[in-house]
CSV table of C-alpha atoms in Angstrom, one decimal:
chain,number,residue,atom,x,y,z
T,1,MET,CA,46.7,-66.5,143.2
T,2,THR,CA,44.8,-65.5,140.4
T,3,PHE,CA,43.2,-69.0,140.5
T,4,THR,CA,41.9,-68.2,144.1
T,5,ILE,CA,40.4,-64.9,143.2
T,6,VAL,CA,38.5,-66.1,140.2
T,7,MET,CA,37.2,-69.2,142.4
T,8,SER,CA,36.4,-67.1,145.2
T,9,LEU,CA,34.4,-64.5,142.8
T,10,ALA,CA,32.8,-67.7,141.1
T,11,ILE,CA,31.6,-68.9,144.4
T,12,ALA,CA,30.3,-65.7,145.7
T,13,ILE,CA,28.1,-65.3,142.3
T,14,ILE,CA,26.9,-69.0,142.7
T,15,VAL,CA,25.7,-68.2,146.3
T,16,GLY,CA,24.5,-65.0,145.4
T,17,VAL,CA,22.4,-66.5,142.5
T,18,ALA,CA,21.1,-69.1,144.9
T,19,VAL,CA,19.9,-66.7,147.7
T,20,ALA,CA,18.2,-64.6,144.9
T,21,PHE,CA,16.5,-67.8,143.9
T,22,ALA,CA,15.4,-68.9,147.3
T,23,VAL,CA,14.2,-65.3,148.1
T,24,THR,CA,12.1,-65.2,144.7
T,25,ILE,CA,10.6,-68.6,145.3
T,26,SER,CA,9.6,-67.8,149.2
T,27,LYS,CA,8.0,-64.5,148.0
T,28,GLY,CA,5.9,-66.7,145.4
T,29,TYR,CA,4.8,-68.9,147.9
T,30,ASP,CA,3.9,-66.3,150.5
T,31,TYR,CA,1.7,-64.3,147.9
T,32,LYS,CA,-2.0,-64.6,148.4
T,33,HIS,CA,-3.7,-65.4,145.2
T,34,THR,CA,-7.2,-64.3,144.5
T,35,ILE,CA,-9.8,-65.0,142.0
T,36,ASP,CA,-12.3,-62.4,140.9
T,37,SER,CA,-15.8,-63.2,141.0
T,38,HIS,CA,-17.9,-63.4,137.6
T,39,PRO,CA,-19.5,-60.1,137.0
T,40,ASP,CA,-22.9,-61.9,136.8
T,41,ASP,CA,-22.5,-63.4,140.0
T,42,ASP,CA,-22.3,-59.8,141.4
T,43,ASP,CA,-25.4,-58.5,139.6
T,44,SER,CA,-28.2,-58.7,141.9
T,45,SER,CA,-30.9,-57.2,139.7
T,46,HIS,CA,-30.0,-60.0,137.2
T,47,THR,CA,-33.2,-62.5,136.9
T,48,LYS,CA,-32.6,-66.1,136.0
T,49,SER,CA,-35.2,-67.4,133.7
């Protein structure tokens, strides 16, 4: 009886960790990464010589 409870608890923890891992990876791939432009590129008054 105790073995069944321990195994059930262990399997539940493993499944929970796997689900949390999958959700985290999915959110990471869904995140839209952006790159800020260089400040000198935005300065229209700057003249290049």
